[in-house]
Structures are given as C-alpha cells and as structure tokens.
Amino acid sequence: MEVIVCLLALVLSACEAQVFFQPEQVHLAYGAQPSYMVVTWVTLNHTNTPSYVEYGIDSLSWVVKNSGQKEFVDGGNETRSIFIHSVTMTHLKPGERYMYHVGGPLGWSDIFYFRTMPTNTDFSARFALYGDMGNENAVALSSLQELAQSGSIDAILHVGDFAYDMDTDNARYGDIFMNQIQPIAAYVPYMVCPGNHEAAYNFSNYRNRFTMPGGSGDSLFYSFNIGKAHVISFSTEVYYYYSYSKYGWLQIINQYKWLENDLRAANTPEARAQRPWIIVQGHKPMYCSNNDGPTEQCNNLKGNLLRYGIPSLHAFSIEDLFYKYGVDLQFYAHEHSYERLWPVYNMTVCNGTESAYDNPRAPVHVITGSAGNREGQTGFNPEPYPWSATHSDDYGYTLMTVVNATLIDLKQISIDKGGKVIDHMMITKEKSNPGFDCHLHHQRALL
Ligand SMILES: *[C@@H]1O[C@H](CO)[C@@H](O)[C@H](O)[C@H]1NC(C)=O
Ligand SMILES: *[C@@H]1O[C@H](CO)[C@@H](O)[C@H](O)[C@H]1NC(C)=O
Ligand SMILES: *[C@@H]1O[C@H](CO)[C@@H](O)[C@H](O)[C@H]1NC(C)=O
Ligand SMILES: *[C@@H]1O[C@H](CO)[C@@H](O)[C@H](O)[C@H]1NC(C)=O
Ligand SMILES: *[C@@H]1O[C@H](CO)[C@@H](O)[C@H](O)[C@H]1NC(C)=O
Ligand SMILES: *[C@@H]1O[C@H](CO)[C@@H](O)[C@H](O)[C@H]1NC(C)=O
Ligand SMILES: [Fe+2]
C-alpha cells in the first residue's frame, strides 16, 4: 500500500501540475432572441481548442462553436484562473425540447436538455424565484432541482446573493456553487441579478461567470421577454457601493438611463399590449419588516436609497421610476425570509378596486430570500409595516405563473413544512398599462 502511495506521489510530482479539461458548471441563459439559448461552462485549464455545443431534438446532430474562451482571474491572493466558455445556440425552434452537451476534443459534459419558449406569447410562463442561496445549508436546492428536471418550470430568477461568497477561498466557492446548481441551471435558464455578496473585486465573479442577455453587457442589468411578461433585472448594489468606487455615481446614472429607455420601449402601446406585465428583480428591497438593525433597509425606509435616490439630491429614485412606468411586480431578496406587500408607493398602501390585487394602483413587492445559506433566516419586527400583507421566515422559494394578459399567480413554498403552499396570491388587471394613480390618491388623502 505504502509503496503504491509513494509511486503515485512520484508520478504526480513528475507530471508537474495536472491539467483539467473536463467541462463543469454548465448553465443556461436566455439570449437576445426567443430562438436563442446561451450555454456557459468552465474548464479549469485553457483547452486551446474551440468551445463546442452539440445539440438537436432527437440526436446531437448540430454543432455550434466559439473560438474564444475567457480567462477569469480571481482577485484573491492566489490570482487563480479558470476558463469560461460561452456559446449561443441560434435558430432554435419554438416550444421544442433539445438535448445538448458541451466541451470539445478534450472532453464532453453529460447530456442535458432544455425546452425553448413558444414564440406564441399566449403561453403561461412558470418561474421559480428566490435569493440568498449559499453552498452550505442550501435548503431549497433539492426541490428546485426536481422542478427544473421534471419540466415544471420554464426559468429561474435568482434574486442575488450566491454561494456565500463566490470569491471565497480564491473563488473555489464560486466553482462549488456553480456545480451545485448545474442540476437546475443546465436544464432551465438561470436568470440572475447581483447582490451584496457578489461585491468583491467589483463584482468580478458575478460579471464573469454569468452570461445574461444585452443590457450592461456584463449581466449587471438586462431584460428579456417571456410569454406575456417583460422581465427586467437590475443592480440595487450600485446604490450601496457608489462610495466605494470613483465610478459609482456614473454607474447609478448609466443603469438608470438604461432602465428608463428599456421601460419606455416596453411601454409603447404595441409592446405593452403584447406583454402587459412588467416584472423586475433586484436584490435589496425598498420595503421590508425584518428586525435587521436600525440602519438597514427595513428600518430606515425614509432613507432607503432605492426609494429616495441619491442622498440629498433625491435623484434617480428607482421607486419613482418603476411607479411612473407601471411596473406591476417587483421581486427583492437580501432579507432571509418571505414577505408579501399590499400595493405600495411612497409608503402609502394603494389597494386595487375590487380587492387589494385586483387592478392594483401601485406596484406589488415580494421579498423572497429564503432559499438557505450559512447565515440562517431573518426574523421580523413585532409590528410589521401597514403595507405588509403576510410574512414567513420558513425556508422556501416562490413559484410564479404569468398565466395570461390579466392574471399572475404566486405561491410561496415552505421547505420547513414539507413543500406546503404557505401563501397564495393572484394579481389581476384589466388594462395592459395600469397607469398607477397612487400619487393622486396620496395627494387626496393629504387634503
Ligand atoms: C491547470 O490548472 C491547474 C488548476 O488551476 C493549475 O494548477 C495548473 O497549473 C494548470 N496547468 C496548466 C498547464 O496550465
Ligand atoms: C491568502 O490569504 C489567506 C487568507 O487571507 C491566507 O491564509 C493565505 O496564507 C494567503 N496566501 C498567500 C499565498 O498569501
Ligand atoms: C467596476 O465595473 C464596472 C462595470 O461593471 C465599471 O464600469 C467600473 O468602472 C468598475 N469600477 C472599478 C473601480 O474598476
Ligand atoms: C388593502 O387590502 C387589504 C386586504 O383586503 C386590507 O387588509 C388592507 O386594510 C387594505 N389597506 C388599505 C389601506 O386599504
Ligand atoms: C386568464 O385566465 C383566467 C383563469 O383561467 C381567466 O379567468 C381569464 O379570463 C383569462 N384572461 C384572458 C385575457 O384570457
Ligand atoms: C410622498 O409622501 C410625502 C409625505 O409622506 C409627500 O410629502 C410627498 O409629496 C409624496 N411624494 C409623492 C411623489 O407623492
Ligand atoms: Fe444580500
């Protein structure tokens, strides 16, 4: 035995460093067109070959390749490198199930499959949503893997905070995380936004490992269309890290300008008629009722940077922007819990006509940060704010179905209670653009 071990050690040291060409961390994202699918993966060494995807409906009959692989050098003290491959499949037929594998002459991944979105905007898009999932204590993971592999969801929205943290241990935590979500993300598009746990080295692990469509070009903000919804992902973190970088203010303004242009385009009468629902995800909430300390998001609402905008200038308020352009539904995380709000704007509840969520007169916010991580769950203030409809600190995730032009269905699943639906809510609306009038309502209330 000892002899064998010694021999092995000898061989290993004689080989100098090992090389690792095997594809890992395979994950999908929607591309710039409904007929595109983007697949991204990692090899630990440079392959010196093109990066291939072989794919097809019944067999791996088509091939697409990309000659560039990106070296990502982590900012840690080992300046460790990994190699990121990203290939876009184009001309995919709508509503088909494709099989694929990735790699090239030096090694192939397992075979995975995905389903393209029907071009028909009349289909009901199904999402699982959650934030704040780590490597350790990722409580929701197995349910999510089951949902993705059984074809029960079309896409994931991961509302920021990954791995805890991707840069930890010279970005080995990032590799572990991306391998851990491969059983989800290799089957359904894994659409993300950045959280505070991604901030290290100017969000470099986040910006390099994910390949979201368009927008900022580095996944920090972007949008895509699916069924009856226009989905926007943005960075709340530019509001919190602006003082950390001399470019910070510029980043707030760049993103705000992009958001406004994107919302304007989504609000032309034709666009809004085709996709009446505008849904956003961002990491840190504007409203929440958690007991996370006096200066945190939940307990300093007047000073909340997303609500208030840049301090003292009161400019570039995200709350005002989303209200003005009729954003229906906003998902946040960061608090390790679930909370659903009544329609709210400017700290005023603006319920709909027949009931709270029937033609809401302001955006609806949901905070869903309970997928599980090593920090555990967050509790609530004894008296939640008046706009708080319900809350839970069970581990879990949210399921959303954009049923049609007039109905969105939301469920909160508790892992603690064995997959039970602990909250169910439906938003209905008659007009494609809700034309919120909470502001007027508020003025009236003051008179
Ligand atoms: C391959 O990657 C490993 C792990 O990062 C590294 O230690 C080794 O030096 C690399 N080998 C080559 C030939 O680049
Ligand atoms: C890198 O940093 C870690 C933790 O800060 C430390 O334990 C380690 O010794 C450092 N390694 C080098 C090569 O400086
Ligand atoms: C951080 O990255 C952003 C792009 O995402 C860039 O605009 C900015 O200049 C970078 N900041 C620093 C300090 O490098
Ligand atoms: C909004 O509707 C909910 C549910 O009907 C109700 O409990 C709440 O009091 C309403 N709030 C306001 C301000 O009307
Ligand atoms: C949307 O679906 C609901 C529930 O099936 C139905 O009542 C409603 O009429 C549908 N709306 C449209 C515009 O099809
Ligand atoms: C927001 O509410 C405050 C009072 O709480 C009021 O002074 C202000 O005019 C309101 N802003 C808008 C845009 O409605
Ligand atoms: Fe966070």
XYZ file of C-alpha atoms and ligand atoms in Angstrom:
532
model
C 0.000 0.000 0.000
C 2.639 2.479 1.098
C 4.662 1.664 -1.966
C 1.714 2.440 -4.195
C 1.085 5.749 -2.476
C 4.725 6.721 -2.874
C 4.715 5.706 -6.506
C 1.585 7.755 -7.035
C 3.130 10.771 -5.337
C 6.232 10.356 -7.505
C 4.188 10.191 -10.685
C 2.161 13.233 -9.685
C 5.168 15.354 -8.885
C 6.906 14.165 -12.042
C 3.908 15.350 -14.059
C 4.252 18.816 -12.509
C 0.785 20.337 -12.487
C -2.230 18.379 -13.645
C -4.491 19.667 -16.392
C -8.270 19.753 -16.184
C -10.159 19.969 -19.462
C -13.418 18.438 -18.307
C -16.390 20.851 -18.720
C -18.136 21.731 -15.455
C -20.535 24.360 -14.058
C -22.823 24.127 -17.107
C -25.622 26.713 -17.057
C -28.154 28.199 -19.470
C -29.481 31.706 -20.033
C -31.993 33.222 -22.412
C -30.335 35.047 -25.285
C -31.159 38.206 -27.181
C -33.905 36.440 -29.202
C -36.526 33.827 -28.216
C -34.847 31.430 -30.681
C -31.507 31.664 -28.835
C -30.182 29.781 -25.857
C -26.823 30.627 -24.308
C -24.803 27.966 -22.527
C -21.825 28.836 -20.350
C -19.385 26.458 -18.665
C -15.936 26.296 -17.104
C -12.752 24.321 -17.598
C -10.021 24.710 -15.021
C -7.346 24.860 -17.737
C -7.257 26.531 -21.140
C -8.225 23.926 -23.736
C -6.541 25.588 -26.710
C -9.476 24.329 -28.776
C -12.742 25.969 -29.780
C -15.663 25.512 -27.360
C -18.342 23.288 -28.858
C -22.007 22.633 -28.212
C -23.546 19.620 -29.942
C -27.331 19.657 -29.813
C -30.519 18.568 -31.508
C -34.069 17.375 -30.997
C -33.584 13.590 -31.302
C -29.825 13.381 -31.500
C -26.736 15.571 -31.212
C -26.888 16.327 -34.905
C -25.936 20.027 -34.919
C -22.839 21.735 -33.745
C -22.017 25.305 -32.912
C -18.670 26.540 -31.682
C -16.994 29.601 -30.354
C -13.267 30.108 -30.672
C -12.741 32.367 -27.670
C -12.589 31.203 -24.075
C -12.241 33.846 -21.428
C -9.621 33.573 -18.720
C -11.135 34.755 -15.475
C -8.523 35.716 -12.921
C -9.973 35.908 -9.421
C -8.936 38.866 -7.264
C -7.782 36.698 -4.337
C -4.180 36.307 -3.260
C -3.635 33.194 -5.437
C -4.775 35.123 -8.542
C -6.345 31.831 -9.505
C -7.533 31.349 -13.097
C -10.458 29.488 -14.566
C -11.579 29.437 -18.199
C -15.094 30.424 -19.143
C -16.694 29.152 -22.337
C -19.923 30.584 -23.671
C -21.736 29.526 -26.827
C -25.080 30.691 -28.236
C -27.380 28.244 -29.977
C -29.458 30.112 -32.570
C -32.351 29.236 -34.899
C -33.928 27.039 -32.240
C -37.499 26.014 -32.981
C -40.092 27.347 -30.540
C -41.581 25.028 -27.951
C -39.172 22.135 -28.621
C -37.162 20.020 -26.251
C -33.478 19.974 -27.185
C -30.721 17.718 -25.928
C -27.153 19.020 -25.797
C -23.709 18.578 -24.420
C -20.763 20.963 -24.226
C -16.990 20.648 -24.468
C -14.803 19.654 -27.370
C -11.990 17.338 -28.432
C -10.585 17.183 -24.882
C -13.782 16.250 -23.038
C -17.575 16.442 -23.115
C -20.121 17.119 -20.381
C -23.068 14.847 -19.642
C -26.060 15.247 -21.925
C -28.629 17.774 -20.702
C -31.883 19.030 -22.201
C -33.929 22.199 -22.242
C -37.179 23.443 -23.730
C -37.334 26.591 -25.861
C -40.068 29.130 -25.180
C -43.023 29.060 -27.550
C -42.917 32.188 -29.773
C -46.633 32.307 -29.145
C -46.921 34.940 -26.412
C -50.071 33.203 -25.174
C -48.243 30.583 -23.162
C -48.140 30.731 -19.367
C -44.532 31.198 -18.246
C -43.632 29.462 -14.985
C -40.787 30.597 -12.763
C -39.175 29.615 -9.515
C -37.724 32.596 -7.653
C -35.516 33.007 -4.620
C -32.494 34.881 -3.379
C -29.713 34.265 -0.921
C -28.768 30.661 -1.652
C -25.364 29.511 -0.440
C -23.154 26.454 -0.767
C -23.820 25.440 2.814
C -27.395 24.979 4.011
C -28.948 25.415 0.540
C -32.242 24.122 1.915
C -34.352 24.683 -1.220
C -31.851 23.064 -3.568
C -33.290 19.579 -3.986
C -36.856 20.828 -4.625
C -35.548 23.231 -7.211
C -33.514 20.505 -8.930
C -36.649 18.367 -9.074
C -38.727 21.215 -10.533
C -36.157 22.003 -13.210
C -35.518 18.416 -14.283
C -39.212 17.456 -14.333
C -40.083 20.318 -16.678
C -42.304 22.019 -14.082
C -40.750 25.462 -14.552
C -39.527 27.426 -17.552
C -36.883 29.533 -15.827
C -35.305 30.550 -12.549
C -34.896 34.053 -11.215
C -32.131 34.036 -8.578
C -32.569 37.382 -6.854
C -28.927 37.927 -5.866
C -26.504 36.561 -3.233
C -24.825 33.351 -4.308
C -22.524 30.799 -2.665
C -21.589 32.952 0.361
C -19.456 34.026 -1.413
C -18.299 33.169 -4.904
C -14.900 34.771 -4.284
C -14.325 32.838 -1.030
C -11.267 30.527 -0.955
C -9.855 32.121 -4.084
C -13.175 31.641 -5.914
C -13.349 27.901 -5.219
C -16.702 28.625 -3.531
C -17.867 30.027 -6.857
C -16.897 26.785 -8.593
C -18.657 24.710 -5.935
C -21.789 26.825 -6.208
C -21.946 26.701 -9.989
C -21.517 22.920 -9.881
C -24.175 22.680 -7.184
C -26.748 24.492 -9.356
C -25.805 22.628 -12.544
C -28.687 20.133 -11.987
C -31.013 23.177 -12.201
C -29.219 25.573 -14.480
C -28.226 23.077 -17.196
C -31.974 22.419 -17.750
C -33.658 25.817 -17.408
C -32.309 29.343 -17.937
C -30.841 30.618 -14.686
C -31.502 34.370 -14.767
C -29.712 36.352 -12.075
C -29.120 39.765 -10.545
C -26.195 40.856 -8.366
C -26.378 41.044 -4.566
C -24.055 42.422 -1.922
C -22.326 39.036 -1.540
C -21.059 39.462 -5.104
C -19.374 42.813 -4.420
C -15.786 41.542 -4.033
C -13.325 42.798 -6.656
C -16.006 44.941 -8.293
C -18.456 42.037 -8.734
C -15.903 40.172 -10.857
C -17.064 36.609 -10.090
C -20.651 37.558 -10.897
C -19.823 39.510 -14.048
C -17.599 36.766 -15.442
C -19.473 33.598 -14.521
C -22.928 34.613 -15.788
C -23.898 35.471 -19.365
C -27.160 37.429 -19.267
C -28.590 38.941 -22.478
C -27.873 42.535 -23.619
C -28.226 45.402 -21.132
C -24.972 46.339 -19.440
C -23.143 43.569 -21.341
C -21.834 42.111 -18.095
C -25.081 40.785 -16.575
C -25.477 43.631 -14.058
C -28.683 44.856 -15.751
C -30.640 43.469 -18.698
C -34.134 42.448 -19.757
C -35.887 39.703 -21.684
C -39.387 38.853 -22.875
C -41.200 35.661 -21.994
C -44.876 34.910 -22.638
C -46.935 37.889 -21.503
C -44.111 39.378 -19.445
C -41.205 41.732 -19.884
C -38.686 40.843 -17.183
C -36.038 43.315 -16.036
C -33.089 42.559 -13.818
C -31.099 45.370 -12.223
C -28.429 46.053 -9.637
C -29.583 47.577 -6.378
C -25.957 47.404 -5.319
C -24.824 50.427 -7.326
C -26.837 52.468 -4.819
C -24.979 50.927 -1.902
C -21.442 50.670 -3.250
C -21.288 54.013 -5.032
C -18.961 55.439 -2.451
C -16.572 52.512 -2.831
C -15.536 53.466 -6.328
C -14.860 56.688 -8.133
C -17.089 55.389 -10.936
C -20.020 54.730 -8.600
C -22.195 57.720 -9.382
C -21.705 57.107 -13.053
C -22.875 53.521 -12.608
C -26.094 54.689 -10.917
C -26.761 57.113 -13.760
C -25.857 54.621 -16.532
C -28.164 51.996 -15.135
C -30.971 54.491 -14.533
C -30.765 55.739 -18.125
C -30.801 52.183 -19.439
C -33.760 51.292 -17.225
C -35.716 54.315 -18.387
C -35.055 53.528 -22.089
C -35.959 49.892 -21.584
C -39.171 50.800 -19.742
C -40.103 53.328 -22.411
C -39.679 50.678 -25.116
C -41.700 48.168 -23.085
C -44.464 50.769 -22.724
C -45.198 51.584 -26.354
C -48.879 50.691 -26.811
C -47.977 47.736 -29.089
C -45.306 46.354 -26.746
C -47.445 46.706 -23.640
C -50.475 45.163 -25.375
C -48.350 42.156 -26.339
C -46.661 41.903 -22.933
C -48.841 43.624 -20.350
C -46.816 42.506 -17.338
C -43.593 44.201 -16.360
C -41.737 42.299 -13.674
C -38.420 43.278 -12.110
C -35.875 41.619 -9.876
C -33.280 43.403 -7.765
C -31.511 42.284 -4.618
C -32.049 44.801 -1.796
C -35.663 45.699 -1.018
C -37.309 49.116 -0.796
C -39.677 47.894 1.905
C -39.414 45.068 4.418
C -40.382 44.413 8.025
C -37.358 42.488 9.313
C -35.506 43.179 12.529
C -32.184 43.588 10.749
C -30.948 46.666 12.573
C -31.866 50.348 12.642
C -29.765 51.455 9.670
C -30.620 48.550 7.372
C -33.123 48.598 4.514
C -36.177 47.708 6.565
C -35.846 50.151 9.397
C -34.708 53.241 7.583
C -37.367 53.454 4.903
C -37.197 57.217 4.518
C -33.503 56.937 3.804
C -33.808 53.844 1.606
C -31.632 54.686 -1.372
C -33.822 52.888 -3.906
C -36.836 54.823 -2.705
C -35.172 58.112 -2.063
C -32.456 58.103 -4.728
C -29.004 59.585 -4.338
C -28.759 61.175 -0.886
C -29.540 64.892 -0.598
C -30.147 65.199 -4.363
C -33.172 62.891 -4.138
C -32.420 61.966 -7.769
C -32.560 58.657 -9.651
C -35.192 57.144 -7.377
C -35.944 53.600 -8.529
C -39.296 53.613 -6.744
C -40.443 56.679 -8.696
C -39.146 55.261 -11.989
C -40.911 51.907 -11.597
C -44.098 53.618 -10.487
C -44.074 56.024 -13.422
C -43.670 53.226 -15.979
C -46.269 50.919 -14.452
C -44.030 48.097 -13.223
C -46.536 45.565 -11.903
C -44.459 43.298 -9.752
C -41.075 43.692 -8.065
C -39.067 40.882 -6.504
C -36.365 41.508 -3.945
C -34.414 39.343 -1.515
C -31.493 40.085 0.879
C -33.727 39.542 3.897
C -33.612 35.798 4.589
C -37.374 35.439 4.717
C -40.551 35.852 2.691
C -42.781 38.897 2.773
C -45.631 39.959 0.504
C -46.781 43.572 0.447
C -50.022 45.294 -0.433
C -49.635 47.534 -3.478
C -47.471 50.375 -2.194
C -45.916 53.625 -3.332
C -44.287 56.367 -1.284
C -45.079 54.474 1.917
C -48.771 54.547 1.079
C -50.924 51.455 0.509
C -52.812 51.705 -2.784
C -55.117 48.738 -2.994
C -56.976 47.898 -6.178
C -60.621 48.269 -6.973
C -62.464 45.073 -6.022
C -59.732 43.780 -3.762
C -56.121 44.644 -2.964
C -54.595 42.873 -6.002
C -57.392 43.496 -8.471
C -56.154 46.342 -10.672
C -53.578 47.398 -8.076
C -52.953 51.141 -8.036
C -49.258 50.813 -7.258
C -46.552 48.173 -7.764
C -46.644 44.961 -5.733
C -43.421 43.973 -3.943
C -42.424 40.490 -2.811
C -39.277 39.737 -0.779
C -38.096 36.176 -1.296
C -34.692 35.486 0.232
C -35.217 32.183 1.995
C -33.538 29.552 -0.215
C -30.989 28.888 2.543
C -27.405 29.785 3.350
C -24.989 29.612 6.242
C -26.341 32.768 7.882
C -29.766 31.249 8.600
C -33.128 33.022 8.464
C -34.053 36.597 9.491
C -36.800 37.443 11.964
C -39.397 40.227 11.835
C -40.182 43.353 13.756
C -43.003 42.717 16.243
C -45.184 45.166 14.321
C -44.820 44.846 10.564
C -45.494 47.974 8.483
C -49.054 48.701 7.341
C -48.165 47.646 3.772
C -47.029 44.189 4.902
C -49.683 41.629 3.908
C -48.001 38.481 5.191
C -44.569 37.151 6.096
C -42.765 33.945 6.995
C -39.257 33.009 7.981
C -39.600 29.407 6.797
C -37.020 28.248 4.282
C -38.513 28.086 0.814
C -38.965 29.679 -2.591
C -41.611 31.389 -4.705
C -43.432 29.981 -7.729
C -44.840 32.447 -10.224
C -47.009 31.711 -13.236
C -47.717 34.538 -15.654
C -50.997 32.887 -16.613
C -52.177 35.332 -19.270
C -52.621 39.030 -20.012
C -54.827 39.563 -16.980
C -53.593 37.125 -14.329
C -50.414 36.363 -12.381
C -50.401 33.579 -9.813
C -47.883 33.480 -6.945
C -47.273 30.766 -4.386
C -44.796 30.578 -1.542
C -43.496 27.069 -0.853
C -42.207 26.196 2.620
C -39.491 23.571 2.803
C -39.867 23.525 6.599
C -43.475 22.384 6.089
C -42.576 19.704 3.547
C -43.298 21.665 0.372
C -46.603 23.112 1.552
C -48.011 26.259 -0.096
C -47.966 28.742 2.789
C -49.093 31.763 0.780
C -51.107 32.101 -2.412
C -51.921 35.332 -4.159
C -53.244 36.391 -7.547
C -52.835 39.733 -9.268
C -55.414 40.608 -11.885
C -55.677 43.653 -14.082
C -57.835 44.842 -16.941
C -55.579 47.408 -18.587
C -52.240 46.407 -20.042
C -50.661 49.589 -18.670
C -52.038 50.042 -15.156
C -51.481 53.855 -15.159
C -50.960 53.944 -11.400
C -52.730 56.751 -9.557
C -51.466 56.202 -6.026
C -49.778 59.579 -6.157
C -53.075 61.353 -6.794
C -54.708 59.191 -4.185
C -51.985 60.182 -1.755
C -52.443 63.867 -2.506
C -56.184 63.478 -1.970
C -55.583 61.724 1.298
C -53.463 64.629 2.492
C -56.117 67.234 1.656
C -4.177 23.685 -14.882
O -4.980 24.197 -13.831
C -4.481 23.903 -12.543
C -5.541 24.361 -11.531
O -5.834 25.706 -11.685
C -3.151 24.620 -12.359
O -2.632 24.302 -11.099
C -2.190 24.150 -13.439
O -1.025 24.912 -13.372
C -2.812 24.341 -14.823
N -1.947 23.719 -15.806
C -1.556 24.351 -16.890
C -0.710 23.547 -17.832
O -1.851 25.497 -17.135
C -4.002 34.135 1.169
O -4.926 34.606 2.134
C -5.308 33.619 3.061
C -6.444 34.119 3.896
O -6.449 35.515 3.965
C -4.096 33.231 3.893
O -4.474 32.231 4.836
C -3.046 32.678 2.957
O -1.875 32.396 3.661
C -2.730 33.653 1.847
N -1.892 33.004 0.875
C -0.892 33.603 0.276
C -0.182 32.806 -0.771
O -0.565 34.738 0.528
C -16.444 48.203 -11.918
O -17.074 47.591 -13.020
C -17.892 48.456 -13.786
C -18.519 47.666 -14.886
O -19.370 46.744 -14.408
C -17.078 49.553 -14.377
O -17.924 50.441 -15.078
C -16.356 50.287 -13.285
O -15.504 51.209 -13.870
C -15.553 49.325 -12.418
N -15.017 50.049 -11.292
C -13.755 49.986 -10.966
C -13.356 50.786 -9.773
O -12.964 49.329 -11.595
C -55.748 46.715 1.499
O -56.424 45.481 1.337
C -56.210 44.551 2.385
C -56.909 43.260 2.012
O -58.222 43.488 1.696
C -56.699 45.114 3.709
O -56.432 44.204 4.740
C -55.985 46.408 3.966
O -56.503 47.013 5.134
C -56.196 47.353 2.788
N -55.430 48.565 3.059
C -55.885 49.753 2.752
C -55.040 50.919 3.139
O -56.957 49.919 2.197
C -56.817 34.434 -17.780
O -57.022 33.229 -17.088
C -58.091 33.298 -16.130
C -58.120 31.984 -15.373
O -58.129 30.931 -16.230
C -59.399 33.594 -16.839
O -60.426 33.724 -15.899
C -59.247 34.886 -17.637
O -60.425 35.127 -18.393
C -58.052 34.814 -18.564
N -57.844 36.104 -19.203
C -57.621 36.206 -20.504
C -57.436 37.587 -21.037
O -57.585 35.242 -21.234
C -44.587 61.225 -0.662
O -45.112 61.388 0.609
C -44.750 62.579 1.268
C -45.375 62.636 2.619
O -45.146 61.482 3.327
C -45.195 63.800 0.468
O -44.696 64.956 1.058
C -44.658 63.663 -0.959
O -45.201 64.727 -1.745
C -45.056 62.357 -1.566
N -44.444 62.238 -2.874
C -45.121 61.864 -3.917
C -44.372 61.814 -5.199
O -46.290 61.543 -3.872
Fe -27.881 40.343 0.453
